Short mmCIF file of C-alpha atoms in Angstrom, two decimals:
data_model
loop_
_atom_site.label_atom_id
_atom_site.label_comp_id
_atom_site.label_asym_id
_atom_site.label_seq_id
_atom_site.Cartn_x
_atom_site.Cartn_y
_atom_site.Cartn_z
CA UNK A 1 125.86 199.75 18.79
CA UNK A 2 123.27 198.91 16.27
CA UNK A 3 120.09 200.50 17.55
CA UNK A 4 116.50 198.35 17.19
CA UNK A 5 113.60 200.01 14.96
CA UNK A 6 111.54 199.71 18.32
CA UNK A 7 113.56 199.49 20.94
CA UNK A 8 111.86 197.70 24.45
CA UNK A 9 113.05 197.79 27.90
CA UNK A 10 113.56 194.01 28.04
CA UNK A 11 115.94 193.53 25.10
CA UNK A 12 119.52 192.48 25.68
CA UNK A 13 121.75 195.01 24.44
CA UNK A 14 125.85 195.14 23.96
CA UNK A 15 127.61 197.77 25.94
CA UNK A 16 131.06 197.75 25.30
CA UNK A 17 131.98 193.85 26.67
CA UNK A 18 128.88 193.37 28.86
CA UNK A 19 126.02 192.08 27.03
CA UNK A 20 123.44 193.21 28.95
CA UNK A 21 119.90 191.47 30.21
CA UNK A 22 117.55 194.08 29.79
CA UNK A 23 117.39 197.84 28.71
CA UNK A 24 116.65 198.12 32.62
CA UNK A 25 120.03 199.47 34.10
CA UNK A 26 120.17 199.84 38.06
CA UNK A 27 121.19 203.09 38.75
CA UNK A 28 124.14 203.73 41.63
CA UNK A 29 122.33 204.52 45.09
CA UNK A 30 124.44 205.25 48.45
CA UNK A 31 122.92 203.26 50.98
CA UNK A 32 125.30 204.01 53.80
CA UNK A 33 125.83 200.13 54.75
CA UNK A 34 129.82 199.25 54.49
CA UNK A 35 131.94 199.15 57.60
CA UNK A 36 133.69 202.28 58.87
CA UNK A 37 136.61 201.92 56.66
CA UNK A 38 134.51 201.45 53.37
CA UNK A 39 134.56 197.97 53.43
CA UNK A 40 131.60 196.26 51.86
CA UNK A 41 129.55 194.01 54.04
CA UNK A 42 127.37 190.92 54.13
CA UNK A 43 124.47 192.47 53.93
CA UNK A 44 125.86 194.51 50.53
CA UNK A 45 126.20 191.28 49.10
CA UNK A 46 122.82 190.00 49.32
CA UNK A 47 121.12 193.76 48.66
CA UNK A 48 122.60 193.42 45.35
CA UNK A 49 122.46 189.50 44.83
CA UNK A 50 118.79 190.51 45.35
CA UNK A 51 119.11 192.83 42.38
CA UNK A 52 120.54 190.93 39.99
CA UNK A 53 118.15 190.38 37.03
CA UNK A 54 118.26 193.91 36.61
CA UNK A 55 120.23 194.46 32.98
CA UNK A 56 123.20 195.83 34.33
CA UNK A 57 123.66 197.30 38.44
CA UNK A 58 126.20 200.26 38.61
CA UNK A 59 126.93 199.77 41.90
CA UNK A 60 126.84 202.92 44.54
CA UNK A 61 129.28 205.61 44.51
CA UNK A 62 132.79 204.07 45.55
CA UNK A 63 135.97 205.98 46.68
CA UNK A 64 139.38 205.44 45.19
CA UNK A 65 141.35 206.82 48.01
CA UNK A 66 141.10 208.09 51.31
CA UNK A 67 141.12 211.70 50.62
CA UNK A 68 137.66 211.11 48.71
CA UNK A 69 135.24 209.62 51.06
CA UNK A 70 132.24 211.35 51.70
CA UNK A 71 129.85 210.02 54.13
CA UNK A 72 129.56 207.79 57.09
CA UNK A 73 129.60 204.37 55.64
CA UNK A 74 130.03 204.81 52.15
CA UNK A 75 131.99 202.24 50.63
CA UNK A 76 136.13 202.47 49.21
CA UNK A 77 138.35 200.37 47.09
CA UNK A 78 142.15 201.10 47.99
CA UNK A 79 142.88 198.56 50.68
CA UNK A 80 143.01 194.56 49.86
CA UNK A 81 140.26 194.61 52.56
CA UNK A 82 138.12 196.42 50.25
CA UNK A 83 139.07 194.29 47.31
CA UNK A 84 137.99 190.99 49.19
CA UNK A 85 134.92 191.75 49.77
CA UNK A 86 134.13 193.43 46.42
CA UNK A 87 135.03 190.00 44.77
CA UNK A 88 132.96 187.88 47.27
CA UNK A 89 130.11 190.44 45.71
CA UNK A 90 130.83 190.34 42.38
CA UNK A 91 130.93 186.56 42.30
CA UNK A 92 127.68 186.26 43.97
CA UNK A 93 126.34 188.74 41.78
CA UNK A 94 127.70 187.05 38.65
CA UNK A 95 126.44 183.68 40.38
CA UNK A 96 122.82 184.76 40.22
CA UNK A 97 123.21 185.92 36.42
CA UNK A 98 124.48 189.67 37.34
CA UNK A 99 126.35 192.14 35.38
CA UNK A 100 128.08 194.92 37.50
CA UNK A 101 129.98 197.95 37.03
CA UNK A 102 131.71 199.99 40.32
CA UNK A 103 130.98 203.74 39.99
CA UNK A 104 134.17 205.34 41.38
CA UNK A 105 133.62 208.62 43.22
CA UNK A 106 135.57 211.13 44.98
CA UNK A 107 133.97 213.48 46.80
CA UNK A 108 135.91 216.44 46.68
CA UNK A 109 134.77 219.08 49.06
CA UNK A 110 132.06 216.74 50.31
CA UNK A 111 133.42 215.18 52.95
CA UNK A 112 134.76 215.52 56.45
CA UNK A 113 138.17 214.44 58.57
CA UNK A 114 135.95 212.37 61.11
CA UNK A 115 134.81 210.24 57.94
CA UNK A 116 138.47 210.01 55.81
CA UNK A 117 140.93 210.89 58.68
CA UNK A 118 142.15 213.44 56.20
CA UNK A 119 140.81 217.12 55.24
CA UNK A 120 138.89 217.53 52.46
CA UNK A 121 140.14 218.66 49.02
CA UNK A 122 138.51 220.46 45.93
CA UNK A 123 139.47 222.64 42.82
CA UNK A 124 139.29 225.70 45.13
CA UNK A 125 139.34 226.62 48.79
CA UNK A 126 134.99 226.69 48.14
CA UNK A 127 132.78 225.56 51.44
CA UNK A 128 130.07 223.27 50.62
CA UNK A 129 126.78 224.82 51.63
CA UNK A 130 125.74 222.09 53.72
CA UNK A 131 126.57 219.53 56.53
CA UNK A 132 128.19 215.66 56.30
CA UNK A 133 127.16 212.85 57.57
CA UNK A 134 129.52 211.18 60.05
CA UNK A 135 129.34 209.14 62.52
CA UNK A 136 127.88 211.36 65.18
CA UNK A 137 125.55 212.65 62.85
CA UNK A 138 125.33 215.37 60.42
CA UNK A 139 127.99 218.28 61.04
CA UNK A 140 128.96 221.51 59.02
CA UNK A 141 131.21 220.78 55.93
CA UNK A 142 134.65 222.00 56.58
CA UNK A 143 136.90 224.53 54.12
CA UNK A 144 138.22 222.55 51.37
CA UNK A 145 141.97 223.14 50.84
CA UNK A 146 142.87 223.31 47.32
CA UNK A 147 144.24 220.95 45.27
CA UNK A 148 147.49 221.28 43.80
CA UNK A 149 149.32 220.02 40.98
CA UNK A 150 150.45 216.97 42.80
CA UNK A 151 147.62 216.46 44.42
CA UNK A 152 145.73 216.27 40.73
CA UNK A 153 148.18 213.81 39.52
CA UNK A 154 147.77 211.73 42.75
CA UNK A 155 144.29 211.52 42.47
CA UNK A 156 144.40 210.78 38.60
CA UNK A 157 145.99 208.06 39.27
CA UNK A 158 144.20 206.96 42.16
CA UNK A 159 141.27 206.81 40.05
CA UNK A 160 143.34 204.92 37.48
CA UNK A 161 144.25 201.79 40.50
CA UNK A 162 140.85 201.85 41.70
CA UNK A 163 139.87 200.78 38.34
CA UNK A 164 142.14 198.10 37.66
CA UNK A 165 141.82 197.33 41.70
CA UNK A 166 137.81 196.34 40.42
CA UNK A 167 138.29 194.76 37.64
CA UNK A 168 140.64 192.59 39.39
CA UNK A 169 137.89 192.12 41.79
CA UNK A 170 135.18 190.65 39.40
CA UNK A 171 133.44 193.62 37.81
CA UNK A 172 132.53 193.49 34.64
CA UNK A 173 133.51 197.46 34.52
CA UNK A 174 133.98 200.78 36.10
CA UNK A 175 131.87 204.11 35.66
CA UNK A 176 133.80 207.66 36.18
CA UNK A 177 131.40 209.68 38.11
CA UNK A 178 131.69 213.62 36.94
CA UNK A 179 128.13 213.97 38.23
CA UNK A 180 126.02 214.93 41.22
CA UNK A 181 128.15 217.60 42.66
CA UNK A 182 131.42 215.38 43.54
CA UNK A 183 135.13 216.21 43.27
CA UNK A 184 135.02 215.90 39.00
CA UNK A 185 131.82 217.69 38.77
CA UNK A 186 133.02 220.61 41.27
CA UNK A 187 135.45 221.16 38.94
CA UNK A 188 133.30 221.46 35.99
CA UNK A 189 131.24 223.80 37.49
CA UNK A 190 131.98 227.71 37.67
CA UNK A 191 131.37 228.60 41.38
CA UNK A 192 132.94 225.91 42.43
CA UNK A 193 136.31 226.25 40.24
CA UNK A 194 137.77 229.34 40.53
CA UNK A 195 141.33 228.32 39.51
CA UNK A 196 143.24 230.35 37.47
CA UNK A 197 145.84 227.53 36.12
CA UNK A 198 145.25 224.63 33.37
CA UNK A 199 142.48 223.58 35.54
CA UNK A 200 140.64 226.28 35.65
CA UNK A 201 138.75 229.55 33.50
CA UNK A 202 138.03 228.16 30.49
CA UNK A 203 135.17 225.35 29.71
CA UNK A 204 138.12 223.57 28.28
CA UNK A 205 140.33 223.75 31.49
CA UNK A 206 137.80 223.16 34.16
CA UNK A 207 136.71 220.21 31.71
CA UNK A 208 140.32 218.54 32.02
CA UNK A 209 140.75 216.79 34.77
CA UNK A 210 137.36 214.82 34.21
CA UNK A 211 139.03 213.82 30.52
CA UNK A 212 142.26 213.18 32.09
CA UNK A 213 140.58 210.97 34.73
CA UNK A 214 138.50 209.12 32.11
CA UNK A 215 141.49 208.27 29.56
CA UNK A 216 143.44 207.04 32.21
CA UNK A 217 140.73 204.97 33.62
CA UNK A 218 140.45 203.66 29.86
CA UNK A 219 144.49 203.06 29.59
CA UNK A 220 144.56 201.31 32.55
CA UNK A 221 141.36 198.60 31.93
CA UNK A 222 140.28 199.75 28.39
CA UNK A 223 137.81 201.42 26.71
CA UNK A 224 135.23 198.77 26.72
CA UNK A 225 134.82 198.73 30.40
CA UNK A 226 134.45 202.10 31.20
CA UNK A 227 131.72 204.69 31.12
CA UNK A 228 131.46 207.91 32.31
CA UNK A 229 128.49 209.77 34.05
CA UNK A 230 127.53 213.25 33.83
CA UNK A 231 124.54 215.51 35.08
CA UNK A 232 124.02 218.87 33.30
CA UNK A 233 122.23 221.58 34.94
CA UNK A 234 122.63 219.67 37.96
CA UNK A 235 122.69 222.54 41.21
CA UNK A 236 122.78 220.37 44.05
CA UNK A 237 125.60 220.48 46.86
CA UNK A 238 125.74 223.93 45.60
CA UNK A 239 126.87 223.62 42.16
CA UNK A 240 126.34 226.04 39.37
CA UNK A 241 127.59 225.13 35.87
CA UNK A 242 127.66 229.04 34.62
CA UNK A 243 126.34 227.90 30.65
CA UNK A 244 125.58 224.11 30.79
CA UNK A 245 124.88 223.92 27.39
CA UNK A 246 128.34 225.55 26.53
CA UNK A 247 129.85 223.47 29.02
CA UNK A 248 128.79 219.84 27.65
CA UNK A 249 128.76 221.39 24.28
CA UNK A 250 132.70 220.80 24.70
CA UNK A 251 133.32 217.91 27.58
CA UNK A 252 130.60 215.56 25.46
CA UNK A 253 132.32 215.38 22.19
CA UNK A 254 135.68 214.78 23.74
CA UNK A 255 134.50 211.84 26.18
CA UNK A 256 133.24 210.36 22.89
CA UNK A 257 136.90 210.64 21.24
CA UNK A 258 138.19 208.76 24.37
CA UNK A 259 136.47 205.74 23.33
CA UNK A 260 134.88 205.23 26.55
CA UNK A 261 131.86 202.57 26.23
CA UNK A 262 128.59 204.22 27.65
CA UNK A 263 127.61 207.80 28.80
CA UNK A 264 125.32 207.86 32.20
CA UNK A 265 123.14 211.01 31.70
CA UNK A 266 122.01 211.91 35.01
CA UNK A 267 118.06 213.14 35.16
CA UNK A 268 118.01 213.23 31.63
CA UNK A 269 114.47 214.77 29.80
CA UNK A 270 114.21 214.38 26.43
CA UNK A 271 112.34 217.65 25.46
CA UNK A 272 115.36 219.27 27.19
CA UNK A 273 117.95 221.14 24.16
CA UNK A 274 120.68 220.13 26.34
CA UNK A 275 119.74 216.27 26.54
CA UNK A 276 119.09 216.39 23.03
CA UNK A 277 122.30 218.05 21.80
CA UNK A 278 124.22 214.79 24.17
CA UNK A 279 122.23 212.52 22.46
CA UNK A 280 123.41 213.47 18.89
CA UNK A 281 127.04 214.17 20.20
CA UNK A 282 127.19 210.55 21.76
CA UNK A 283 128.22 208.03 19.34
CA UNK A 284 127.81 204.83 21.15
CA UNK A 285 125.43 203.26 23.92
CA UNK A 286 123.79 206.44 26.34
CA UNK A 287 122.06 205.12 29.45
CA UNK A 288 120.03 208.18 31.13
CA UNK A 289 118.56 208.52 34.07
CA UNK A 290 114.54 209.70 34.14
CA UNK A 291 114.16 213.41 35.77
CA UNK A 292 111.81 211.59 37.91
CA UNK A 293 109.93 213.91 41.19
CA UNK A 294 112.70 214.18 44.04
CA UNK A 295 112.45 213.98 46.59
CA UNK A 296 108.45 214.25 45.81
CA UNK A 297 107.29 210.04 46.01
CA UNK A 298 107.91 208.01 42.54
CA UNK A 299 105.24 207.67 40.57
CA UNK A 300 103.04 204.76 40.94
CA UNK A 301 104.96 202.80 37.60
CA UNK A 302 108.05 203.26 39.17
CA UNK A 303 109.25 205.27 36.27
CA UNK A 304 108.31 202.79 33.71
CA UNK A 305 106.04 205.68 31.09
CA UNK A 306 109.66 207.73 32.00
CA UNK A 307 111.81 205.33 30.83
CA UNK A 308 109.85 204.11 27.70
CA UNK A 309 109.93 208.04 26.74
CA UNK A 310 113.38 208.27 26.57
CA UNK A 311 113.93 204.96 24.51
CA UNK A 312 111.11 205.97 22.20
CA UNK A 313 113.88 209.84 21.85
CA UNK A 314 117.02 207.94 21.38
CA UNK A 315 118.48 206.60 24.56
CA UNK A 316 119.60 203.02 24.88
CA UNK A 317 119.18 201.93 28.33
CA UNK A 318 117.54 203.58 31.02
CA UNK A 319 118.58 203.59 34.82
CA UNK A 320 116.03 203.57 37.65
CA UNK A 321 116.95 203.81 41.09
CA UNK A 322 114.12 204.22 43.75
CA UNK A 323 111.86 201.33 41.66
CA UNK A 324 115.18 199.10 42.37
CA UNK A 325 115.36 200.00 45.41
CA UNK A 326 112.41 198.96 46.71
CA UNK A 327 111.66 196.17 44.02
CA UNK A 328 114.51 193.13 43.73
CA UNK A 329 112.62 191.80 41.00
CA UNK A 330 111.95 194.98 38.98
CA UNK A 331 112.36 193.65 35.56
CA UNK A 332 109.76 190.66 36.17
CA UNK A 333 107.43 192.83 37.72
CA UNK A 334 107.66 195.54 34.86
CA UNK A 335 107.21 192.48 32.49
CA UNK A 336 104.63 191.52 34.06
CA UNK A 337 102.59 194.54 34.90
CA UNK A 338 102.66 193.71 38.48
CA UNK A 339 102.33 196.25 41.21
CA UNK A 340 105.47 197.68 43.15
CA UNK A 341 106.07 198.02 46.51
CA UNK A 342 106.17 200.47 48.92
CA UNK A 343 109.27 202.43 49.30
CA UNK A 344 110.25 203.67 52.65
CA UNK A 345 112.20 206.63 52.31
CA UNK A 346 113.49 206.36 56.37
CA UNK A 347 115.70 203.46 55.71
CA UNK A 348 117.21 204.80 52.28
CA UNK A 349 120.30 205.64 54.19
CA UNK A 350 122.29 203.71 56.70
CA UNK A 351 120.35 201.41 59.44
CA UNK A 352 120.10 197.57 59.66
CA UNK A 353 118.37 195.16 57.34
CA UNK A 354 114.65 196.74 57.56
CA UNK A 355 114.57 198.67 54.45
CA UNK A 356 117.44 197.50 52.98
CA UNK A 357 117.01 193.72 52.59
CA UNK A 358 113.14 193.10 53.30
CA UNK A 359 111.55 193.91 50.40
CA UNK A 360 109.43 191.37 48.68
CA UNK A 361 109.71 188.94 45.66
CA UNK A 362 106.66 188.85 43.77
CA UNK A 363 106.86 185.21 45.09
CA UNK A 364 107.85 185.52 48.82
CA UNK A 365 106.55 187.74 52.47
CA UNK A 366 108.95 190.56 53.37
CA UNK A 367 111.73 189.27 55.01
CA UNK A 368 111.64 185.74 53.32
CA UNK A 369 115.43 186.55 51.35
CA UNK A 370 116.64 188.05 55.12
CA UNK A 371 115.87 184.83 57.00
CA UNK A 372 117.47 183.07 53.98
CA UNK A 373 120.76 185.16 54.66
CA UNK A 374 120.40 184.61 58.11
CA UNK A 375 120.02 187.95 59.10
CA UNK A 376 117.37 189.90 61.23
CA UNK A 377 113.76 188.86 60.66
CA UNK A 378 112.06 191.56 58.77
CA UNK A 379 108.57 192.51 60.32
CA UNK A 380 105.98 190.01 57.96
CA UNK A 381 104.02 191.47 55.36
CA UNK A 382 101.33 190.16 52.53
CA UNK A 383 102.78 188.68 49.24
CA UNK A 384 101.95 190.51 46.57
#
């Protein structure tokens, strides 16, 4: 893309076939709010109606198969159930003057048989160092078992029909997630990976099945609809790269010969070598995501002097989740200069509407776009 001399938040830039609104991207955020079997609800429908002057929404972490689901209530796309309701979202999204991509996620090791009905799967037999939510509450993460060839092929191509399943529901693209400590990124990372076949060892092998995922994503609903995110030096769910720098140093440069359209830099700094050395490996549009406090409270612009930062060092859109979350109307309100509102970190996961759906318009009480949905009334609170 052809980059502006001074580059705002609010300009509409191209990425890939979306022409987006703003700079403003809305990052993915699990919200725990789709039916037992991962299909999206009502209320999913108006959260991100809500949201949609943002410049572009990548829409929470989706699973492409059973095998990947991770928590309680996290939403899937390999039934027609799921696709029905992911194109009564996308049209309302697109009615309101949305663009959307669905960020497809499997979990990997993360996840439990009370959530998929199936044991979990990763690179190697590896226990994640924590519990999973289900729906009796949060329970120790089982042993993995590992993945063989077949089951890498399966789940290549899984990734591959969730894709085409999306577009065919209405959205406008699809992100690969190799981020955040899920299936691709376990195998990117050394403690995780401890294979010793074409999948494993080397940078280049533990590196392969995210490229293999990615250019069959792209073969299957083309290059200009697909981006890929990635999160380097990332160590939660109990990842450890080994040599980060090494590591991208490789995967970067051959995402970029894939074609794909955008690369979604997770917590990205700019004074950071690493972030830097993506940036001039990346040869089309980069949308990264502010190291912002976590889970320390936002600060009090949302992430705006964050975001303007990394414009002003080279990136091209920048994605905010927590200001989102708790703002519908972010973009006007940055434009503006307006004050946010509160978030309430209690309701960031699963629950009802509270917290979810009540958050003000600059123009409207909480609980105004609830009672318009004809859902629960929201407890009342002053218009900003």
């Amino acid at each position: 893309m052809t980059r502006d001399e001074s580059p705002t938040l609010f300009d509409n830039v191209t990425v890939g076939r979306i022409r987006t609104t703003s700079r403003l991207v809305m990052a993915p955020m699990t919200r725990m709010r789709a039916d037992s079997d991962g299909t999206p609800t009502d209320p999913m429908i108006t959260y991100y109606a809500q949201r949609a002057s943002a410049g572009m929404i990548v829409v929470e972490a989706t699973s492409p198969d059973r095998a990947g689901r991770t928590f309680n209530n996290t939403p899937a796309i390999f039934t027609s159930r799921h696709r029905a309701a992911w194109r009564r979202l996308s049209e309302r999204v697109h009615d309101e003057g949305g663009r959307l991509v669905l960020q497809l996620q499997h979990g990997g090791r993360i996840g439990h048989p009370a959530v998929s009905g199936v044991p979990p799967m990763a690179p190697s037999p590896i226990v994640l160092p924590d519990v999973v939510f289900t729906a009796d509450g949060p329970v120790p993460a089982p042993v993995p078992r590992e993945m063989t060839d077949a089951d890498i092929a399966q789940t290549i191509d899984h990734f591959a029909r969730a894709a085409l399943h999306a577009v065919e529901a209405g959205f406008d693209g699809v992100e690969v997630h190799s981020a955040n400590g899920f299936l691709l990124h376990q195998f990117l990372a050394e403690n995780t990976n401890q294979r010793t076949d074409g999948y494993g060892g080397t940078v280049a092998a533990r590196s392969r099945l995210t490229l293999e995922v990615t250019r069959a994503v792209i073969d299957t609903v083309g290059a200009d609809r697909v981006g890929v995110r990635i999160a380097p030096g990332f160590t939660g769910f109990g990842i450890a790269e080994g040599d980060p720098a090494t590591l991208y140093g490789h995967l970067v440069p051959e995402l970029a010969a894939s074609g794909a359209a955008y690369l979604h830099v997770v917590f990205a700094d700019p004074d950071s070598d690493i972030y830097r050395g993506v940036r001039a490996a990346w040869p089309r549009t980069l949308i990264a995501n502010p190291a912002l406090p976590w889970p320390e409270p936002l600060p009090v612009d949302g992430g705006r002097a964050e975001a303007e930062r990394l414009l002003a060092s080279g990136a091209d859109l920048v994605a905010l989740g927590r200001a989102f979350l708790a703002n519908p109307d972010l973009v006007a309100r940055f434009r503006m200069g307006a004050p946010l509102n509160d978030i309430r970190p209690e309701h960031f996961y699963g629950g009802a509407d509270v917290g979810y759906l009540d958050y003000p318009a600059l123009t409207e009480p909480a609980g105004a776009a609830v009672r318009r949905e004809g859902g629960m009334t929201a407890p009342a609170r002053q218009t900003i």
